[in-house]
PDB file of C-alpha atoms and ligand atoms in Angstrom:
ATOM      1  CA  GLN A  87      40.790 -57.160-119.866  1.00 37.00           C
ATOM      2  CA  ALA A  88      37.292 -57.448-118.382  1.00 37.00           C
ATOM      3  CA  LYS A  89      38.322 -60.623-116.624  1.00 36.00           C
ATOM      4  CA  LEU A  90      41.320 -58.983-115.092  1.00 37.00           C
ATOM      5  CA  GLU A  91      39.166 -56.162-113.877  1.00 40.00           C
ATOM      6  CA  GLY A  92      36.804 -58.696-112.469  1.00 39.00           C
ATOM      7  CA  LYS A  93      39.639 -60.421-110.667  1.00 39.00           C
ATOM      8  CA  ASN A  94      40.878 -57.147-109.355  1.00 41.00           C
ATOM      9  CA  GLN A  95      37.465 -56.209-108.064  1.00 42.00           C
ATOM     10  CA  HIS A  96      37.186 -59.547-106.398  1.00 42.00           C
ATOM     11  CA  LEU A  97      40.559 -59.112-104.746  1.00 41.00           C
ATOM     12  CA  THR A  98      39.686 -55.601-103.600  1.00 45.00           C
ATOM     13  CA  PHE A  99      36.391 -56.840-102.238  1.00 44.00           C
ATOM     14  CA  THR A 100      37.876 -59.589-100.050  1.00 47.00           C
ATOM     15  CA  GLU A 101      40.704 -57.306 -99.051  1.00 46.00           C
ATOM     16  CA  GLU A 102      38.194 -54.702 -97.868  1.00 47.00           C
ATOM     17  CA  MET A 103      36.147 -57.296 -96.055  1.00 47.00           C
ATOM     18  CA  ARG A 104      39.214 -58.500 -94.215  1.00 45.00           C
ATOM     19  CA  VAL A 105      40.121 -54.972 -93.230  1.00 48.00           C
ATOM     20  CA  ASP A 106      36.547 -54.327 -92.185  1.00 50.00           C
ATOM     21  CA  THR A 107      36.317 -57.359 -89.913  1.00 46.00           C
ATOM     22  CA  TYR A 108      39.712 -56.513 -88.509  1.00 43.00           C
ATOM     23  CA  ASN A 109      38.504 -53.002 -87.691  1.00 42.00           C
ATOM     24  CA  LYS A 110      35.317 -54.241 -86.108  1.00 43.00           C
ATOM     25  CA  ILE A 111      37.149 -56.580 -83.748  1.00 32.00           C
ATOM     26  CA  GLN A 112      39.637 -53.914 -82.803  1.00 55.00           C
ATOM     27  CA  ASP A 113      37.161 -51.046 -82.577  1.00 69.00           C
ATOM     28  CA  GLU A 114      36.267 -51.398 -78.931  1.00 77.00           C
ATOM     29  CA  HIS A 115      39.917 -51.088 -77.928  1.00 84.00           C
ATOM     30  CA  GLU A 116      40.405 -48.494 -80.599  1.00 89.00           C
ATOM     31  CA  LEU A 117      38.045 -46.177 -78.728  1.00 91.00           C
ATOM     32  CA  SER A 118      40.362 -45.868 -75.719  1.00 88.00           C
ATOM     33  CA  ARG A 119      43.421 -45.607 -77.948  1.00 92.00           C
ATOM     34  CA  ALA A 120      41.665 -42.878 -79.929  1.00 93.00           C
ATOM     35  CA  ILE A 121      40.949 -40.912 -76.755  1.00 89.00           C
ATOM     36  CA  GLU A 122      44.643 -41.130 -75.794  1.00 92.00           C
ATOM     37  CA  ASN A 123      45.690 -40.108 -79.300  1.00 95.00           C
ATOM     38  CA  ASN A 124      43.344 -37.136 -79.263  1.00 94.00           C
ATOM     39  CA  GLU A 125      41.439 -38.367 -82.319  1.00 96.00           C
ATOM     40  CA  PHE A 126      38.025 -37.233 -81.085  1.00 97.00           C
ATOM     41  CA  GLU A 127      36.809 -33.713 -81.621  1.00 98.00           C
ATOM     42  CA  LEU A 128      33.698 -31.903 -80.471  1.00 98.00           C
ATOM     43  CA  TYR A 129      31.758 -30.011 -83.097  1.00 98.00           C
ATOM     44  CA  TYR A 130      29.144 -27.464 -82.081  1.00 98.00           C
ATOM     45  CA  GLN A 131      25.785 -26.925 -83.720  1.00 98.00           C
ATOM     46  CA  PRO A 132      24.176 -23.530 -83.040  1.00 98.00           C
ATOM     47  CA  GLN A 133      20.763 -23.488 -81.356  1.00 98.00           C
ATOM     48  CA  PHE A 134      18.720 -20.340 -81.763  1.00 98.00           C
ATOM     49  CA  ASP A 135      15.821 -18.377 -80.349  1.00 98.00           C
ATOM     50  CA  LEU A 136      13.158 -18.312 -83.062  1.00 98.00           C
ATOM     51  CA  SER A 137      11.623 -14.963 -82.156  1.00 97.00           C
ATOM     52  CA  LYS A 138      14.834 -13.127 -81.238  1.00 98.00           C
ATOM     53  CA  LYS A 139      16.657 -14.658 -84.223  1.00 98.00           C
ATOM     54  CA  LYS A 140      19.745 -15.097 -82.087  1.00 97.00           C
ATOM     55  CA  ILE A 141      22.086 -17.973 -81.324  1.00 98.00           C
ATOM     56  CA  ILE A 142      21.700 -18.721 -77.633  1.00 97.00           C
ATOM     57  CA  SER A 143      23.288 -22.130 -77.173  1.00 98.00           C
ATOM     58  CA  ALA A 144      24.983 -25.029 -78.941  1.00 98.00           C
ATOM     59  CA  GLU A 145      24.817 -28.799 -78.981  1.00 98.00           C
ATOM     60  CA  ALA A 146      28.161 -30.569 -78.695  1.00 98.00           C
ATOM     61  CA  LEU A 147      28.345 -33.409 -81.225  1.00 98.00           C
ATOM     62  CA  ILE A 148      31.286 -35.796 -81.239  1.00 97.00           C
ATOM     63  CA  ARG A 149      33.345 -36.585 -84.338  1.00 97.00           C
ATOM     64  CA  TRP A 150      36.222 -39.019 -84.772  1.00 95.00           C
ATOM     65  CA  ASN A 151      39.149 -37.949 -86.920  1.00 95.00           C
ATOM     66  CA  HIS A 152      40.113 -41.519 -87.721  1.00 92.00           C
ATOM     67  CA  PRO A 153      43.651 -41.996 -89.078  1.00 91.00           C
ATOM     68  CA  ASP A 154      42.485 -44.344 -91.882  1.00 89.00           C
ATOM     69  CA  LYS A 155      38.766 -43.732 -92.249  1.00 88.00           C
ATOM     70  CA  GLY A 156      38.676 -39.948 -92.101  1.00 90.00           C
ATOM     71  CA  LEU A 157      35.833 -38.177 -90.299  1.00 92.00           C
ATOM     72  CA  VAL A 158      33.637 -40.763 -88.568  1.00 92.00           C
ATOM     73  CA  PHE A 159      30.165 -39.789 -87.308  1.00 93.00           C
ATOM     74  CA  PRO A 160      28.729 -40.782 -83.911  1.00 94.00           C
ATOM     75  CA  ASN A 161      26.129 -43.239 -85.205  1.00 91.00           C
ATOM     76  CA  ASP A 162      29.071 -45.370 -86.392  1.00 91.00           C
ATOM     77  CA  PHE A 163      30.724 -45.701 -82.990  1.00 92.00           C
ATOM     78  CA  ILE A 164      28.419 -44.555 -80.161  1.00 93.00           C
ATOM     79  CA  PRO A 165      26.411 -47.827 -80.245  1.00 90.00           C
ATOM     80  CA  LEU A 166      29.660 -49.819 -79.925  1.00 91.00           C
ATOM     81  CA  ALA A 167      30.827 -47.519 -77.133  1.00 93.00           C
ATOM     82  CA  GLU A 168      27.535 -48.093 -75.325  1.00 93.00           C
ATOM     83  CA  ASN A 169      27.561 -51.871 -75.725  1.00 91.00           C
ATOM     84  CA  SER A 170      31.199 -52.230 -74.679  1.00 91.00           C
ATOM     85  CA  GLY A 171      30.946 -49.869 -71.726  1.00 92.00           C
ATOM     86  CA  LYS A 172      33.571 -47.533 -73.242  1.00 93.00           C
ATOM     87  CA  ILE A 173      30.861 -44.837 -73.282  1.00 95.00           C
ATOM     88  CA  ILE A 174      31.776 -44.001 -69.681  1.00 96.00           C
ATOM     89  CA  GLU A 175      35.332 -43.081 -70.683  1.00 95.00           C
ATOM     90  CA  LEU A 176      34.206 -41.407 -73.899  1.00 96.00           C
ATOM     91  CA  GLY A 177      31.379 -39.573 -72.131  1.00 97.00           C
ATOM     92  CA  TYR A 178      33.819 -38.222 -69.563  1.00 97.00           C
ATOM     93  CA  TRP A 179      35.997 -36.938 -72.406  1.00 97.00           C
ATOM     94  CA  VAL A 180      32.974 -35.183 -73.940  1.00 98.00           C
ATOM     95  CA  LEU A 181      32.038 -33.678 -70.586  1.00 98.00           C
ATOM     96  CA  GLU A 182      35.535 -32.399 -69.829  1.00 98.00           C
ATOM     97  CA  SER A 183      36.058 -31.100 -73.372  1.00 98.00           C
ATOM     98  CA  SER A 184      32.844 -29.082 -73.406  1.00 98.00           C
ATOM     99  CA  ILE A 185      33.483 -27.656 -69.941  1.00 98.00           C
ATOM    100  CA  ALA A 186      37.038 -26.769 -71.025  1.00 98.00           C
ATOM    101  CA  TYR A 187      35.563 -24.970 -74.038  1.00 98.00           C
ATOM    102  CA  LEU A 188      33.197 -23.018 -71.776  1.00 98.00           C
ATOM    103  CA  ALA A 189      36.229 -22.013 -69.676  1.00 98.00           C
ATOM    104  CA  ARG A 190      38.118 -20.883 -72.808  1.00 98.00           C
ATOM    105  CA  ARG A 191      35.111 -18.796 -73.864  1.00 97.00           C
ATOM    106  CA  LYS A 192      35.053 -17.119 -70.460  1.00 96.00           C
ATOM    107  CA  GLU A 193      38.793 -16.416 -70.638  1.00 96.00           C
ATOM    108  CA  GLN A 194      38.296 -14.820 -74.061  1.00 95.00           C
ATOM    109  CA  ASN A 195      35.387 -12.721 -72.745  1.00 95.00           C
ATOM    110  CA  LYS A 196      32.939 -14.312 -75.155  1.00 95.00           C
ATOM    111  CA  PRO A 197      29.217 -13.912 -74.340  1.00 93.00           C
ATOM    112  CA  ASP A 198      27.582 -16.528 -72.111  1.00 93.00           C
ATOM    113  CA  LEU A 199      26.307 -19.477 -74.073  1.00 96.00           C
ATOM    114  CA  THR A 200      24.946 -22.787 -72.882  1.00 98.00           C
ATOM    115  CA  ILE A 201      26.457 -25.989 -74.235  1.00 98.00           C
ATOM    116  CA  HIS A 202      24.233 -29.043 -74.309  1.00 98.00           C
ATOM    117  CA  ILE A 203      25.850 -32.449 -74.394  1.00 98.00           C
ATOM    118  CA  ASN A 204      24.266 -35.828 -75.125  1.00 98.00           C
ATOM    119  CA  LEU A 205      24.214 -38.362 -72.303  1.00 97.00           C
ATOM    120  CA  SER A 206      23.723 -42.085 -72.842  1.00 96.00           C
ATOM    121  CA  SER A 207      21.567 -43.935 -70.348  1.00 93.00           C
ATOM    122  CA  LYS A 208      24.547 -46.076 -69.258  1.00 94.00           C
ATOM    123  CA  GLN A 209      26.425 -42.912 -68.425  1.00 95.00           C
ATOM    124  CA  LEU A 210      23.489 -41.414 -66.569  1.00 95.00           C
ATOM    125  CA  CYS A 211      23.051 -44.500 -64.419  1.00 92.00           C
ATOM    126  CA  ALA A 212      26.757 -45.160 -63.781  1.00 93.00           C
ATOM    127  CA  PRO A 213      27.953 -44.254 -60.289  1.00 92.00           C
ATOM    128  CA  GLY A 214      30.143 -41.174 -60.079  1.00 95.00           C
ATOM    129  CA  LEU A 215      28.588 -39.040 -62.797  1.00 97.00           C
ATOM    130  CA  ILE A 216      27.307 -36.394 -60.391  1.00 98.00           C
ATOM    131  CA  GLN A 217      30.697 -36.181 -58.701  1.00 98.00           C
ATOM    132  CA  SER A 218      32.538 -35.940 -62.031  1.00 98.00           C
ATOM    133  CA  VAL A 219      30.288 -33.106 -63.165  1.00 98.00           C
ATOM    134  CA  GLN A 220      30.691 -31.200 -59.886  1.00 98.00           C
ATOM    135  CA  GLN A 221      34.462 -31.670 -59.917  1.00 98.00           C
ATOM    136  CA  LEU A 222      34.908 -30.572 -63.524  1.00 98.00           C
ATOM    137  CA  LEU A 223      32.730 -27.482 -63.068  1.00 98.00           C
ATOM    138  CA  SER A 224      34.743 -26.502 -60.020  1.00 98.00           C
ATOM    139  CA  ILE A 225      38.179 -27.208 -61.563  1.00 98.00           C
ATOM    140  CA  TYR A 226      37.348 -25.191 -64.674  1.00 98.00           C
ATOM    141  CA  GLN A 227      35.412 -22.531 -62.739  1.00 98.00           C
ATOM    142  CA  VAL A 228      32.385 -22.825 -65.002  1.00 98.00           C
ATOM    143  CA  PRO A 229      28.862 -22.071 -63.682  1.00 98.00           C
ATOM    144  CA  ALA A 230      26.440 -25.017 -63.921  1.00 98.00           C
ATOM    145  CA  LYS A 231      23.871 -22.884 -65.722  1.00 98.00           C
ATOM    146  CA  LEU A 232      26.090 -22.895 -68.835  1.00 98.00           C
ATOM    147  CA  LEU A 233      25.812 -26.663 -69.073  1.00 98.00           C
ATOM    148  CA  GLY A 234      22.935 -28.692 -70.476  1.00 98.00           C
ATOM    149  CA  PHE A 235      22.300 -32.427 -70.760  1.00 98.00           C
ATOM    150  CA  GLU A 236      20.256 -34.062 -73.499  1.00 98.00           C
ATOM    151  CA  ILE A 237      18.809 -37.491 -72.915  1.00 96.00           C
ATOM    152  CA  THR A 238      16.284 -39.454 -74.949  1.00 92.00           C
ATOM    153  CA  GLU A 239      12.967 -40.592 -73.494  1.00 88.00           C
ATOM    154  CA  THR A 240      13.874 -44.223 -74.204  1.00 87.00           C
ATOM    155  CA  SER A 241      17.120 -43.803 -72.241  1.00 89.00           C
ATOM    156  CA  ILE A 242      15.262 -42.422 -69.249  1.00 89.00           C
ATOM    157  CA  LEU A 243      12.801 -45.280 -69.346  1.00 86.00           C
ATOM    158  CA  GLU A 244      15.662 -47.827 -69.204  1.00 87.00           C
ATOM    159  CA  ASP A 245      15.975 -47.020 -65.522  1.00 89.00           C
ATOM    160  CA  LEU A 246      13.321 -44.497 -64.659  1.00 88.00           C
ATOM    161  CA  GLU A 247      14.010 -44.309 -60.908  1.00 91.00           C
ATOM    162  CA  ILE A 248      17.771 -43.745 -61.108  1.00 92.00           C
ATOM    163  CA  SER A 249      17.420 -41.399 -64.080  1.00 93.00           C
ATOM    164  CA  LYS A 250      14.853 -39.302 -62.252  1.00 93.00           C
ATOM    165  CA  GLU A 251      17.026 -39.003 -59.144  1.00 95.00           C
ATOM    166  CA  VAL A 252      20.222 -38.117 -61.015  1.00 96.00           C
ATOM    167  CA  LEU A 253      18.477 -35.644 -63.313  1.00 96.00           C
ATOM    168  CA  LYS A 254      16.848 -33.990 -60.301  1.00 97.00           C
ATOM    169  CA  VAL A 255      20.279 -33.375 -58.747  1.00 97.00           C
ATOM    170  CA  PHE A 256      21.522 -31.847 -62.002  1.00 98.00           C
ATOM    171  CA  LYS A 257      18.460 -29.672 -62.415  1.00 97.00           C
ATOM    172  CA  ASP A 258      18.808 -28.410 -58.849  1.00 97.00           C
ATOM    173  CA  MET A 259      22.440 -27.525 -59.629  1.00 98.00           C
ATOM    174  CA  GLY A 260      21.130 -25.298 -62.437  1.00 98.00           C
ATOM    175  CA  ILE A 261      21.959 -27.579 -65.357  1.00 98.00           C
ATOM    176  CA  CYS A 262      19.420 -27.511 -68.196  1.00 98.00           C
ATOM    177  CA  ILE A 263      17.848 -30.929 -68.777  1.00 97.00           C
ATOM    178  CA  SER A 264      16.409 -31.670 -72.221  1.00 97.00           C
ATOM    179  CA  ILE A 265      14.481 -34.587 -73.610  1.00 95.00           C
ATOM    180  CA  ASP A 266      16.082 -35.424 -76.969  1.00 95.00           C
ATOM    181  CA  ASP A 267      14.260 -36.846 -80.016  1.00 92.00           C
ATOM    182  CA  PHE A 268      10.899 -36.282 -78.357  1.00 92.00           C
ATOM    183  CA  GLY A 269       8.068 -38.120 -80.075  1.00 85.00           C
ATOM    184  CA  THR A 270      10.067 -41.148 -81.211  1.00 81.00           C
ATOM    185  CA  GLY A 271       9.713 -43.146 -77.996  1.00 73.00           C
ATOM    186  CA  PHE A 272       6.530 -44.390 -76.490  1.00 63.00           C
ATOM    187  CA  SER A 273       6.391 -42.116 -73.504  1.00 65.00           C
ATOM    188  CA  SER A 274       3.633 -39.568 -73.214  1.00 70.00           C
ATOM    189  CA  LEU A 275       3.557 -35.918 -72.364  1.00 74.00           C
ATOM    190  CA  ALA A 276       1.816 -36.872 -69.144  1.00 75.00           C
ATOM    191  CA  GLN A 277       5.005 -38.609 -67.959  1.00 78.00           C
ATOM    192  CA  LEU A 278       6.937 -35.403 -68.423  1.00 80.00           C
ATOM    193  CA  LYS A 279       5.352 -33.740 -65.446  1.00 80.00           C
ATOM    194  CA  ASN A 280       7.093 -36.262 -63.212  1.00 84.00           C
ATOM    195  CA  LEU A 281      10.494 -35.599 -64.722  1.00 89.00           C
ATOM    196  CA  PRO A 282      12.881 -32.742 -63.879  1.00 93.00           C
ATOM    197  CA  VAL A 283      12.926 -31.393 -67.418  1.00 94.00           C
ATOM    198  CA  SER A 284      13.410 -27.823 -68.687  1.00 96.00           C
ATOM    199  CA  LEU A 285      13.421 -28.346 -72.430  1.00 97.00           C
ATOM    200  CA  LEU A 286      11.854 -30.693 -74.901  1.00 96.00           C
ATOM    201  CA  LYS A 287      13.460 -31.301 -78.298  1.00 97.00           C
ATOM    202  CA  ILE A 288      10.950 -32.264 -80.958  1.00 96.00           C
ATOM    203  CA  ASP A 289      12.423 -34.977 -83.153  1.00 95.00           C
ATOM    204  CA  ARG A 290      13.593 -34.058 -86.640  1.00 96.00           C
ATOM    205  CA  GLY A 291      11.143 -36.590 -88.108  1.00 94.00           C
ATOM    206  CA  PHE A 292       8.173 -34.379 -87.221  1.00 95.00           C
ATOM    207  CA  VAL A 293       9.862 -31.193 -88.386  1.00 96.00           C
ATOM    208  CA  MET A 294      10.812 -32.795 -91.702  1.00 95.00           C
ATOM    209  CA  ASP A 295       7.190 -33.501 -92.646  1.00 92.00           C
ATOM    210  CA  LEU A 296       5.685 -30.344 -91.189  1.00 94.00           C
ATOM    211  CA  GLU A 297       4.606 -28.971 -94.563  1.00 92.00           C
ATOM    212  CA  GLU A 298       3.501 -32.248 -96.154  1.00 93.00           C
ATOM    213  CA  ASP A 299       1.844 -34.072 -93.288  1.00 93.00           C
ATOM    214  CA  ILE A 300      -1.159 -32.461 -91.628  1.00 95.00           C
ATOM    215  CA  ASP A 301      -1.074 -34.987 -88.770  1.00 93.00           C
ATOM    216  CA  ASP A 302       2.546 -34.136 -87.955  1.00 91.00           C
ATOM    217  CA  ARG A 303       1.550 -30.492 -88.017  1.00 96.00           C
ATOM    218  CA  LYS A 304      -1.201 -31.096 -85.479  1.00 95.00           C
ATOM    219  CA  ILE A 305       1.075 -33.244 -83.295  1.00 92.00           C
ATOM    220  CA  VAL A 306       3.808 -30.596 -83.260  1.00 96.00           C
ATOM    221  CA  GLU A 307       1.338 -27.826 -82.435  1.00 97.00           C
ATOM    222  CA  ALA A 308      -0.130 -29.904 -79.607  1.00 93.00           C
ATOM    223  CA  ILE A 309       3.281 -30.888 -78.199  1.00 93.00           C
ATOM    224  CA  ILE A 310       4.356 -27.239 -78.061  1.00 96.00           C
ATOM    225  CA  ALA A 311       1.117 -26.069 -76.445  1.00 96.00           C
ATOM    226  CA  MET A 312       1.124 -28.804 -73.832  1.00 92.00           C
ATOM    227  CA  ALA A 313       4.831 -28.443 -73.004  1.00 93.00           C
ATOM    228  CA  HIS A 314       4.252 -24.739 -72.429  1.00 96.00           C
ATOM    229  CA  LYS A 315       1.363 -25.514 -70.071  1.00 93.00           C
ATOM    230  CA  LEU A 316       3.807 -27.679 -68.108  1.00 91.00           C
ATOM    231  CA  ASN A 317       6.343 -24.815 -68.070  1.00 94.00           C
ATOM    232  CA  ILE A 318       8.695 -26.630 -70.399  1.00 95.00           C
ATOM    233  CA  LYS A 319      10.379 -24.831 -73.305  1.00 97.00           C
ATOM    234  CA  VAL A 320      10.478 -26.399 -76.771  1.00 98.00           C
ATOM    235  CA  LEU A 321      13.243 -26.698 -79.372  1.00 98.00           C
ATOM    236  CA  ALA A 322      12.632 -28.064 -82.870  1.00 98.00           C
ATOM    237  CA  GLU A 323      15.421 -30.235 -84.308  1.00 97.00           C
ATOM    238  CA  GLY A 324      16.401 -30.378 -87.962  1.00 97.00           C
ATOM    239  CA  ILE A 325      14.980 -27.116 -89.299  1.00 98.00           C
ATOM    240  CA  GLU A 326      16.064 -27.092 -92.929  1.00 98.00           C
ATOM    241  CA  THR A 327      13.679 -24.619 -94.600  1.00 97.00           C
ATOM    242  CA  GLN A 328      12.286 -21.153 -93.987  1.00 97.00           C
ATOM    243  CA  ALA A 329       8.761 -22.613 -94.291  1.00 97.00           C
ATOM    244  CA  GLN A 330       9.487 -24.923 -91.346  1.00 98.00           C
ATOM    245  CA  TRP A 331      10.894 -22.005 -89.331  1.00 98.00           C
ATOM    246  CA  ASP A 332       7.785 -19.906 -90.067  1.00 97.00           C
ATOM    247  CA  ARG A 333       5.404 -22.722 -89.232  1.00 98.00           C
ATOM    248  CA  LEU A 334       7.168 -23.428 -85.932  1.00 98.00           C
ATOM    249  CA  SER A 335       7.170 -19.714 -85.102  1.00 98.00           C
ATOM    250  CA  SER A 336       3.431 -19.586 -85.679  1.00 98.00           C
ATOM    251  CA  PHE A 337       3.123 -22.444 -83.140  1.00 98.00           C
ATOM    252  CA  HIS A 338       5.179 -20.374 -80.643  1.00 98.00           C
ATOM    253  CA  CYS A 339       8.047 -22.856 -80.630  1.00 98.00           C
ATOM    254  CA  ASP A 340      10.830 -21.269 -78.544  1.00 98.00           C
ATOM    255  CA  PHE A 341      14.034 -22.526 -80.102  1.00 98.00           C
ATOM    256  CA  GLY A 342      15.416 -24.289 -83.149  1.00 98.00           C
ATOM    257  CA  GLN A 343      18.432 -26.060 -84.551  1.00 98.00           C
ATOM    258  CA  GLY A 344      19.130 -27.227 -88.089  1.00 98.00           C
ATOM    259  CA  TYR A 345      20.929 -26.949 -91.391  1.00 98.00           C
ATOM    260  CA  LEU A 346      18.912 -23.830 -92.366  1.00 98.00           C
ATOM    261  CA  VAL A 347      21.114 -21.920 -89.943  1.00 98.00           C
ATOM    262  CA  SER A 348      24.140 -24.188 -89.565  1.00 98.00           C
ATOM    263  CA  LYS A 349      25.334 -27.755 -89.308  1.00 98.00           C
ATOM    264  CA  ALA A 350      27.691 -28.712 -86.489  1.00 98.00           C
ATOM    265  CA  ILE A 351      30.993 -26.848 -86.929  1.00 98.00           C
ATOM    266  CA  THR A 352      34.425 -26.838 -85.304  1.00 98.00           C
ATOM    267  CA  GLU A 353      35.181 -24.718 -82.244  1.00 97.00           C
ATOM    268  CA  GLU A 354      37.270 -22.383 -84.364  1.00 97.00           C
ATOM    269  CA  GLU A 355      34.398 -21.887 -86.816  1.00 97.00           C
ATOM    270  CA  PHE A 356      31.885 -21.535 -84.011  1.00 97.00           C
ATOM    271  CA  ASN A 357      33.949 -18.738 -82.450  1.00 96.00           C
ATOM    272  CA  GLN A 358      33.666 -16.785 -85.681  1.00 95.00           C
ATOM    273  CA  ILE A 359      29.965 -16.952 -86.503  1.00 95.00           C
ATOM    274  CA  PRO A 360      27.772 -13.936 -85.716  1.00 94.00           C
ATOM    275  CA  THR A 361      25.192 -14.215 -82.943  1.00 94.00           C
ATOM    276  CA  ASN A 362      22.407 -12.618 -84.932  1.00 96.00           C
ATOM    277  CA  ILE A 363      20.709 -14.601 -87.687  1.00 94.00           C
ATOM    278  CA  GLU A 364      19.522 -12.939 -90.836  1.00 83.00           C
TER     279      GLU A 364
HETATM  280  P1  LIG B 971      21.026 -36.064 -81.671  1.00 90.88           P
HETATM  281  O1  LIG B 971      21.456 -35.769 -80.301  1.00 90.88           O
HETATM  282  O2  LIG B 971      19.561 -36.149 -81.929  1.00 90.88           O
HETATM  283  O3  LIG B 971      21.734 -34.967 -82.588  1.00 90.88           O
HETATM  284  C1  LIG B 971      21.155 -34.396 -83.733  1.00 90.88           C
HETATM  285  C2  LIG B 971      21.720 -35.002 -84.985  1.00 90.88           C
HETATM  286  O4  LIG B 971      21.029 -34.455 -86.109  1.00 90.88           O
HETATM  287  C3  LIG B 971      23.189 -34.690 -85.236  1.00 90.88           C
HETATM  288  O5  LIG B 971      23.776 -35.781 -85.935  1.00 90.88           O
HETATM  289  C4  LIG B 971      23.126 -33.460 -86.129  1.00 90.88           C
HETATM  290  O6  LIG B 971      24.289 -33.255 -86.910  1.00 90.88           O
HETATM  291  C5  LIG B 971      21.936 -33.818 -86.988  1.00 90.88           C
HETATM  292  N1  LIG B 971      21.262 -32.630 -87.528  1.00 90.88           N
HETATM  293  C6  LIG B 971      21.155 -31.407 -86.988  1.00 90.88           C
HETATM  294  N2  LIG B 971      20.434 -30.574 -87.759  1.00 90.88           N
HETATM  295  C7  LIG B 971      20.074 -31.292 -88.831  1.00 90.88           C
HETATM  296  C8  LIG B 971      19.291 -30.988 -90.017  1.00 90.88           C
HETATM  297  O7  LIG B 971      18.807 -29.877 -90.221  1.00 90.88           O
HETATM  298  N3  LIG B 971      19.126 -32.002 -90.912  1.00 90.88           N
HETATM  299  C9  LIG B 971      19.650 -33.248 -90.723  1.00 90.88           C
HETATM  300  N4  LIG B 971      19.453 -34.156 -91.663  1.00 90.88           N
HETATM  301  N5  LIG B 971      20.375 -33.564 -89.626  1.00 90.88           N
HETATM  302  C10 LIG B 971      20.575 -32.598 -88.693  1.00 90.88           C
HETATM  303  P2  LIG B 971      25.155 -36.435 -85.484  1.00 90.88           P
HETATM  304  O8  LIG B 971      26.134 -35.392 -85.056  1.00 90.88           O
HETATM  305  O9  LIG B 971      25.571 -37.387 -86.543  1.00 90.88           O
HETATM  306  O10 LIG B 971      24.765 -37.239 -84.162  1.00 90.88           O
HETATM  307  C11 LIG B 971      23.910 -38.339 -84.194  1.00 90.88           C
HETATM  308  C12 LIG B 971      23.554 -38.809 -82.803  1.00 90.88           C
HETATM  309  O11 LIG B 971      24.713 -39.311 -82.128  1.00 90.88           O
HETATM  310  C13 LIG B 971      23.037 -37.700 -81.890  1.00 90.88           C
HETATM  311  O12 LIG B 971      21.672 -37.458 -82.173  1.00 90.88           O
HETATM  312  C14 LIG B 971      23.289 -38.302 -80.527  1.00 90.88           C
HETATM  313  O13 LIG B 971      22.259 -39.185 -80.179  1.00 90.88           O
HETATM  314  C15 LIG B 971      24.564 -39.092 -80.743  1.00 90.88           C
HETATM  315  N6  LIG B 971      25.719 -38.323 -80.231  1.00 90.88           N
HETATM  316  C16 LIG B 971      26.423 -37.324 -80.814  1.00 90.88           C
HETATM  317  N7  LIG B 971      27.406 -36.865 -80.007  1.00 90.88           N
HETATM  318  C17 LIG B 971      27.320 -37.596 -78.870  1.00 90.88           C
HETATM  319  C18 LIG B 971      28.055 -37.601 -77.622  1.00 90.88           C
HETATM  320  O14 LIG B 971      28.982 -36.804 -77.392  1.00 90.88           O
HETATM  321  N8  LIG B 971      27.672 -38.523 -76.680  1.00 90.88           N
HETATM  322  C19 LIG B 971      26.628 -39.384 -76.889  1.00 90.88           C
HETATM  323  N9  LIG B 971      26.308 -40.251 -75.909  1.00 90.88           N
HETATM  324  N10 LIG B 971      25.918 -39.400 -78.023  1.00 90.88           N
HETATM  325  C20 LIG B 971      26.250 -38.521 -79.004  1.00 90.88           C
HETATM  326 MG1  LIG B 972      21.051 -34.405 -78.921  1.00 90.88          MG
HETATM  327 MG1  LIG B 973      17.978 -35.292 -81.303  1.00 90.88          MG
HETATM  328 MG1  LIG B 974      18.872 -38.557 -82.565  1.00 90.88          MG
END
């Protein structure tokens, strides 16, 4: 009996490995097929004003409703999309889908809300992004001020000159530019003053240890104070506890996002949540 089980396990194991390798080889092409088959879906995570206790914006986060694997999260396919170049196609889908959602909200007379989408550095530096954004906003009749772009400091540093130029155009259009995962790269606050940035997102890693790590506490307090001196607003990522919320409030952090209030949810769910947080 045990032997049989053993054999079975062995069979299952190799079978899975074969399937896995098969999937990995196919994945790159699967991305385009999945776009055509409508397998991607944007989820929205509420972002809130800490003092007003109100939801003021959302971050669009991509999910893949995979026919065999179920719900697949971005960390499992965004790197492949970036390395294969498919991120351009996928990024365009994300852009159009979020702008289409903003148009639907307007049609349904829902209150104005900014949607922030994540941009990869490849996407930011690819020719045609500015034109695509302008075209989509005009086709869907959506004002630029309802759109935000999040980009990591490491992405910007990959091609600082191009990034700076493109981001400047977007900021001048009225699009909100955020630095994502701030604190995880090696750039300094001093570099921020040369970038067209409106919002800085403090990485979840600092927020997570806010109560346990006195150094993280000091770093977060200093980041917020210095960003404010540079006229940049601050959002804390990954707020999971009331203690973290209170601590960040005491540091005058402007905005937050995290499981304490809500994880990323579907459009249908997002349309139903109340604006006020209690
Ligand atoms: P990110 O932009 O830093 O997004 C925040 C991630 O933290 C999201 O994971 C979100 O679900 C998660 N998160 C939010 N609040 C909490 C919390 O309180 N606790 C914990 N533990 N996690 C929290 P997700 O959706 O898996 O996305 C991971 C990363 O994938 C994103 O990190 C972003 O870099 C990338 N990504 C997601 N959507 C897109 C997209 O449309 N385009 C591109 N280029 N990248 C994307
Ligand atoms: Mg982000
Ligand atoms: Mg982040
Ligand atoms: Mg991240």
